[in-house]
GROMACS .gro file of N, CA, C and O in nm:
model
  300
    1UNK      N    1  -2.744   0.630   0.051
    1UNK     CA    2  -2.775   0.725  -0.030
    1UNK      C    3  -2.762   0.512  -0.081
    1UNK      O    4  -2.705   0.502  -0.181
    2UNK      N    5  -2.882   0.467  -0.079
    2UNK     CA    6  -2.877   0.320  -0.129
    2UNK      C    7  -2.979   0.308  -0.210
    2UNK      O    8  -3.055   0.446  -0.289
    3UNK      N    9  -2.925   0.271  -0.397
    3UNK     CA   10  -3.032   0.206  -0.482
    3UNK      C   11  -3.111   0.102  -0.434
    3UNK      O   12  -3.137   0.017  -0.380
    4UNK      N   13  -3.213   0.142  -0.541
    4UNK     CA   14  -3.358   0.045  -0.532
    4UNK      C   15  -3.397  -0.015  -0.663
    4UNK      O   16  -3.448   0.092  -0.793
    5UNK      N   17  -3.394  -0.162  -0.713
    5UNK     CA   18  -3.527  -0.278  -0.738
    5UNK      C   19  -3.595  -0.254  -0.761
    5UNK      O   20  -3.668  -0.185  -0.649
    6UNK      N   21  -3.688  -0.308  -0.840
    6UNK     CA   22  -3.812  -0.392  -0.784
    6UNK      C   23  -3.880  -0.455  -0.613
    6UNK      O   24  -3.955  -0.460  -0.546
    7UNK      N   25  -3.794  -0.548  -0.606
    7UNK     CA   26  -3.790  -0.520  -0.424
    7UNK      C   27  -3.647  -0.585  -0.354
    7UNK      O   28  -3.650  -0.573  -0.267
    8UNK      N   29  -3.580  -0.484  -0.420
    8UNK     CA   30  -3.455  -0.496  -0.320
    8UNK      C   31  -3.365  -0.320  -0.302
    8UNK      O   32  -3.407  -0.225  -0.454
    9UNK      N   33  -3.316  -0.307  -0.183
    9UNK     CA   34  -3.254  -0.169  -0.207
    9UNK      C   35  -3.105  -0.211  -0.158
    9UNK      O   36  -3.120  -0.287  -0.081
   10UNK      N   37  -3.047  -0.151  -0.216
   10UNK     CA   38  -2.851  -0.219  -0.202
   10UNK      C   39  -2.810  -0.088  -0.233
   10UNK      O   40  -2.801   0.002  -0.234
   11UNK      N   41  -2.677  -0.146  -0.272
   11UNK     CA   42  -2.553  -0.045  -0.238
   11UNK      C   43  -2.451  -0.123  -0.185
   11UNK      O   44  -2.355  -0.127  -0.100
   12UNK      N   45  -2.394  -0.202  -0.274
   12UNK     CA   46  -2.294  -0.315  -0.357
   12UNK      C   47  -2.178  -0.205  -0.449
   12UNK      O   48  -2.175  -0.178  -0.500
   13UNK      N   49  -2.045  -0.211  -0.335
   13UNK     CA   50  -1.911  -0.148  -0.376
   13UNK      C   51  -1.822  -0.259  -0.363
   13UNK      O   52  -1.842  -0.286  -0.291
   14UNK      N   53  -1.746  -0.248  -0.514
   14UNK     CA   54  -1.658  -0.349  -0.478
   14UNK      C   55  -1.487  -0.228  -0.499
   14UNK      O   56  -1.483  -0.153  -0.592
   15UNK      N   57  -1.398  -0.275  -0.465
   15UNK     CA   58  -1.270  -0.248  -0.515
   15UNK      C   59  -1.238  -0.351  -0.574
   15UNK      O   60  -1.183  -0.429  -0.612
   16UNK      N   61  -1.187  -0.316  -0.746
   16UNK     CA   62  -1.140  -0.429  -0.864
   16UNK      C   63  -1.017  -0.377  -0.927
   16UNK      O   64  -0.943  -0.189  -0.930
   17UNK      N   65  -0.932  -0.435  -0.921
   17UNK     CA   66  -0.753  -0.417  -0.951
   17UNK      C   67  -0.705  -0.447  -1.111
   17UNK      O   68  -0.718  -0.590  -1.052
   18UNK      N   69  -0.670  -0.374  -1.135
   18UNK     CA   70  -0.663  -0.510  -1.343
   18UNK      C   71  -0.550  -0.466  -1.319
   18UNK      O   72  -0.457  -0.352  -1.332
   19UNK      N   73  -0.416  -0.543  -1.343
   19UNK     CA   74  -0.304  -0.559  -1.328
   19UNK      C   75  -0.299  -0.639  -1.516
   19UNK      O   76  -0.307  -0.779  -1.496
   20UNK      N   77  -0.203  -0.570  -1.569
   20UNK     CA   78  -0.154  -0.692  -1.690
   20UNK      C   79  -0.067  -0.773  -1.680
   20UNK      O   80   0.035  -0.785  -1.571
   21UNK      N   81  -0.066  -0.911  -1.792
   21UNK     CA   82   0.022  -0.998  -1.752
   21UNK      C   83   0.178  -0.916  -1.731
   21UNK      O   84   0.231  -0.798  -1.851
   22UNK      N   85   0.218  -1.012  -1.648
   22UNK     CA   86   0.378  -0.957  -1.623
   22UNK      C   87   0.436  -0.865  -1.541
   22UNK      O   88   0.577  -0.762  -1.575
   23UNK      N   89   0.312  -0.762  -1.507
   23UNK     CA   90   0.299  -0.611  -1.486
   23UNK      C   91   0.374  -0.550  -1.524
   23UNK      O   92   0.462  -0.479  -1.536
   24UNK      N   93   0.330  -0.550  -1.709
   24UNK     CA   94   0.409  -0.439  -1.853
   24UNK      C   95   0.388  -0.306  -1.804
   24UNK      O   96   0.185  -0.310  -1.738
   25UNK      N   97   0.459  -0.239  -1.841
   25UNK     CA   98   0.430  -0.042  -1.785
   25UNK      C   99   0.328  -0.020  -1.926
   25UNK      O  100   0.370   0.034  -1.989
   26UNK      N  101   0.268  -0.107  -1.966
   26UNK     CA  102   0.169  -0.085  -2.051
   26UNK      C  103   0.031   0.061  -2.032
   26UNK      O  104   0.040   0.102  -2.173
   27UNK      N  105   0.046   0.085  -1.937
   27UNK     CA  106  -0.047   0.176  -1.912
   27UNK      C  107  -0.019   0.304  -1.906
   27UNK      O  108   0.037   0.355  -1.797
   28UNK      N  109   0.055   0.393  -2.009
   28UNK     CA  110   0.109   0.447  -1.996
   28UNK      C  111   0.061   0.560  -2.146
   28UNK      O  112   0.119   0.459  -2.233
   29UNK      N  113   0.075   0.697  -2.123
   29UNK     CA  114   0.103   0.746  -2.319
   29UNK      C  115  -0.072   0.782  -2.332
   29UNK      O  116  -0.143   0.779  -2.235
   30UNK      N  117   0.018   0.735  -2.456
   30UNK     CA  118  -0.134   0.731  -2.535
   30UNK      C  119  -0.238   0.652  -2.481
   30UNK      O  120  -0.412   0.687  -2.512
   31UNK      N  121  -0.249   0.521  -2.446
   31UNK     CA  122  -0.319   0.396  -2.385
   31UNK      C  123  -0.393   0.446  -2.321
   31UNK      O  124  -0.561   0.462  -2.266
   32UNK      N  125  -0.338   0.587  -2.212
   32UNK     CA  126  -0.393   0.652  -2.064
   32UNK      C  127  -0.513   0.646  -2.086
   32UNK      O  128  -0.577   0.718  -2.002
   33UNK      N  129  -0.469   0.755  -2.241
   33UNK     CA  130  -0.601   0.882  -2.225
   33UNK      C  131  -0.747   0.841  -2.307
   33UNK      O  132  -0.860   0.848  -2.246
   34UNK      N  133  -0.709   0.742  -2.343
   34UNK     CA  134  -0.858   0.620  -2.430
   34UNK      C  135  -0.894   0.497  -2.326
   34UNK      O  136  -1.048   0.447  -2.292
   35UNK      N  137  -0.858   0.484  -2.199
   35UNK     CA  138  -0.899   0.379  -2.123
   35UNK      C  139  -0.992   0.427  -2.043
   35UNK      O  140  -1.128   0.360  -2.010
   36UNK      N  141  -0.966   0.567  -1.937
   36UNK     CA  142  -1.085   0.612  -1.887
   36UNK      C  143  -1.227   0.636  -1.986
   36UNK      O  144  -1.374   0.508  -1.883
   37UNK      N  145  -1.223   0.660  -2.081
   37UNK     CA  146  -1.358   0.636  -2.149
   37UNK      C  147  -1.385   0.502  -2.207
   37UNK      O  148  -1.503   0.482  -2.176
   38UNK      N  149  -1.326   0.445  -2.178
   38UNK     CA  150  -1.320   0.309  -2.260
   38UNK      C  151  -1.405   0.222  -2.120
   38UNK      O  152  -1.490   0.167  -2.138
   39UNK      N  153  -1.374   0.242  -1.998
   39UNK     CA  154  -1.380   0.124  -1.874
   39UNK      C  155  -1.532   0.228  -1.801
   39UNK      O  156  -1.636   0.168  -1.858
   40UNK      N  157  -1.574   0.375  -1.789
   40UNK     CA  158  -1.703   0.479  -1.855
   40UNK      C  159  -1.795   0.369  -1.901
   40UNK      O  160  -1.923   0.341  -1.894
   41UNK      N  161  -1.804   0.344  -2.037
   41UNK     CA  162  -1.894   0.273  -2.156
   41UNK      C  163  -1.892   0.172  -2.107
   41UNK      O  164  -2.040   0.151  -2.140
   42UNK      N  165  -1.818   0.062  -2.129
   42UNK     CA  166  -1.886  -0.033  -2.014
   42UNK      C  167  -1.953  -0.044  -1.962
   42UNK      O  168  -2.005  -0.157  -1.912
   43UNK      N  169  -1.878   0.015  -1.867
   43UNK     CA  170  -1.995   0.059  -1.741
   43UNK      C  171  -2.125   0.061  -1.755
   43UNK      O  172  -2.167   0.002  -1.681
   44UNK      N  173  -2.199   0.200  -1.829
   44UNK     CA  174  -2.275   0.242  -1.821
   44UNK      C  175  -2.346   0.131  -1.920
   44UNK      O  176  -2.485   0.106  -1.938
   45UNK      N  177  -2.334   0.025  -2.000
   45UNK     CA  178  -2.354  -0.051  -2.080
   45UNK      C  179  -2.392  -0.151  -1.955
   45UNK      O  180  -2.545  -0.274  -2.059
   46UNK      N  181  -2.304  -0.183  -1.862
   46UNK     CA  182  -2.437  -0.295  -1.756
   46UNK      C  183  -2.455  -0.213  -1.658
   46UNK      O  184  -2.556  -0.303  -1.552
   47UNK      N  185  -2.493  -0.135  -1.631
   47UNK     CA  186  -2.575  -0.082  -1.568
   47UNK      C  187  -2.469  -0.005  -1.437
   47UNK      O  188  -2.554  -0.032  -1.333
   48UNK      N  189  -2.371  -0.014  -1.436
   48UNK     CA  190  -2.308  -0.019  -1.373
   48UNK      C  191  -2.234   0.152  -1.311
   48UNK      O  192  -2.212   0.180  -1.483
   49UNK      N  193  -2.209   0.193  -1.213
   49UNK     CA  194  -2.121   0.323  -1.133
   49UNK      C  195  -1.994   0.283  -1.110
   49UNK      O  196  -1.949   0.213  -1.043
   50UNK      N  197  -1.915   0.342  -1.173
   50UNK     CA  198  -1.724   0.343  -1.162
   50UNK      C  199  -1.714   0.508  -1.070
   50UNK      O  200  -1.784   0.627  -1.094
   51UNK      N  201  -1.769   0.477  -0.898
   51UNK     CA  202  -1.715   0.596  -0.858
   51UNK      C  203  -1.622   0.660  -0.799
   51UNK      O  204  -1.560   0.748  -0.807
   52UNK      N  205  -1.494   0.564  -0.831
   52UNK     CA  206  -1.351   0.590  -0.810
   52UNK      C  207  -1.292   0.542  -0.906
   52UNK      O  208  -1.270   0.381  -0.933
   53UNK      N  209  -1.143   0.530  -0.943
   53UNK     CA  210  -1.031   0.522  -1.022
   53UNK      C  211  -0.896   0.552  -1.018
   53UNK      O  212  -0.900   0.661  -1.085
   54UNK      N  213  -0.797   0.485  -1.041
   54UNK     CA  214  -0.683   0.538  -1.086
   54UNK      C  215  -0.651   0.470  -1.151
   54UNK      O  216  -0.602   0.388  -1.140
   55UNK      N  217  -0.546   0.501  -1.290
   55UNK     CA  218  -0.456   0.451  -1.371
   55UNK      C  219  -0.297   0.423  -1.318
   55UNK      O  220  -0.228   0.550  -1.361
   56UNK      N  221  -0.279   0.378  -1.258
   56UNK     CA  222  -0.120   0.372  -1.227
   56UNK      C  223  -0.068   0.304  -1.331
   56UNK      O  224  -0.093   0.247  -1.454
   57UNK      N  225   0.105   0.345  -1.365
   57UNK     CA  226   0.152   0.259  -1.472
   57UNK      C  227   0.145   0.140  -1.497
   57UNK      O  228   0.204   0.105  -1.617
   58UNK      N  229   0.178   0.021  -1.420
   58UNK     CA  230   0.089  -0.105  -1.473
   58UNK      C  231  -0.008  -0.121  -1.350
   58UNK      O  232  -0.008  -0.347  -1.445
   59UNK      N  233  -0.066  -0.050  -1.354
   59UNK     CA  234  -0.249  -0.153  -1.285
   59UNK      C  235  -0.357  -0.047  -1.288
   59UNK      O  236  -0.317   0.066  -1.336
   60UNK      N  237  -0.460  -0.087  -1.265
   60UNK     CA  238  -0.562   0.025  -1.237
   60UNK      C  239  -0.686  -0.020  -1.158
   60UNK      O  240  -0.709  -0.107  -1.090
   61UNK      N  241  -0.682   0.025  -1.069
   61UNK     CA  242  -0.752   0.046  -0.913
   61UNK      C  243  -0.902   0.123  -0.978
   61UNK      O  244  -0.903   0.247  -1.015
   62UNK      N  245  -1.012   0.020  -0.927
   62UNK     CA  246  -1.111   0.082  -0.952
   62UNK      C  247  -1.262   0.069  -0.787
   62UNK      O  248  -1.233  -0.063  -0.793
   63UNK      N  249  -1.330   0.136  -0.802
   63UNK     CA  250  -1.401   0.126  -0.683
   63UNK      C  251  -1.502   0.134  -0.810
   63UNK      O  252  -1.577   0.233  -0.835
   64UNK      N  253  -1.633  -0.019  -0.798
   64UNK     CA  254  -1.727   0.036  -0.882
   64UNK      C  255  -1.870   0.023  -0.800
   64UNK      O  256  -1.864  -0.112  -0.715
   65UNK      N  257  -2.009   0.108  -0.780
   65UNK     CA  258  -2.065   0.010  -0.734
   65UNK      C  259  -2.211  -0.102  -0.827
   65UNK      O  260  -2.191  -0.014  -1.011
   66UNK      N  261  -2.173  -0.227  -0.795
   66UNK     CA  262  -2.299  -0.314  -0.898
   66UNK      C  263  -2.398  -0.392  -0.887
   66UNK      O  264  -2.430  -0.338  -0.727
   67UNK      N  265  -2.544  -0.304  -0.964
   67UNK     CA  266  -2.628  -0.401  -0.895
   67UNK      C  267  -2.673  -0.524  -0.867
   67UNK      O  268  -2.597  -0.602  -0.910
   68UNK      N  269  -2.679  -0.549  -0.763
   68UNK     CA  270  -2.726  -0.728  -0.697
   68UNK      C  271  -2.680  -0.812  -0.803
   68UNK      O  272  -2.754  -0.957  -0.799
   69UNK      N  273  -2.774  -0.789  -0.939
   69UNK     CA  274  -2.766  -0.887  -1.015
   69UNK      C  275  -2.737  -0.952  -1.088
   69UNK      O  276  -2.782  -1.047  -1.138
   70UNK      N  277  -2.620  -0.836  -1.083
   70UNK     CA  278  -2.459  -0.911  -1.130
   70UNK      C  279  -2.393  -0.945  -1.037
   70UNK      O  280  -2.385  -0.897  -0.970
   71UNK      N  281  -2.299  -1.036  -1.045
   71UNK     CA  282  -2.196  -1.086  -0.998
   71UNK      C  283  -2.075  -0.951  -1.056
   71UNK      O  284  -2.052  -0.976  -1.136
   72UNK      N  285  -2.009  -0.983  -0.971
   72UNK     CA  286  -1.868  -0.899  -1.003
   72UNK      C  287  -1.803  -0.957  -1.120
   72UNK      O  288  -1.733  -0.894  -1.199
   73UNK      N  289  -1.805  -1.057  -1.120
   73UNK     CA  290  -1.683  -1.133  -1.226
   73UNK      C  291  -1.774  -1.129  -1.329
   73UNK      O  292  -1.696  -1.048  -1.468
   74UNK      N  293  -1.905  -1.054  -1.372
   74UNK     CA  294  -1.968  -1.009  -1.450
   74UNK      C  295  -2.034  -0.968  -1.545
   74UNK      O  296  -1.975  -0.969  -1.725
   75UNK      N  297  -1.950  -0.842  -1.501
   75UNK     CA  298  -1.932  -0.692  -1.479
   75UNK      C  299  -1.751  -0.708  -1.562
   75UNK      O  300  -1.773  -0.635  -1.648
   0.00000   0.00000   0.00000
C-alpha cells in the first residue's frame, strides 16, 4: 500500500509518543474528548494520516504516516 508523489513511491510510518511535563495525569476527562479531533485536524493540515492512536492518562501514542517531504519534527 505505497503512496506516490511526482517522483517517489513511499510508505513512511513513525511511532510518536507525546508526554506532558513531569508526566502529569492531564489527559483524562474533558481534555481527552477534544484531543482526538484536534490531532486529526492538525494532521490533515500537513497532509499526514494518523494510522493509529491511543490516549493514556499521562501520554499519547500515535502511529503516523508522513510524506517524505516533511520531517517528523516538522510535523
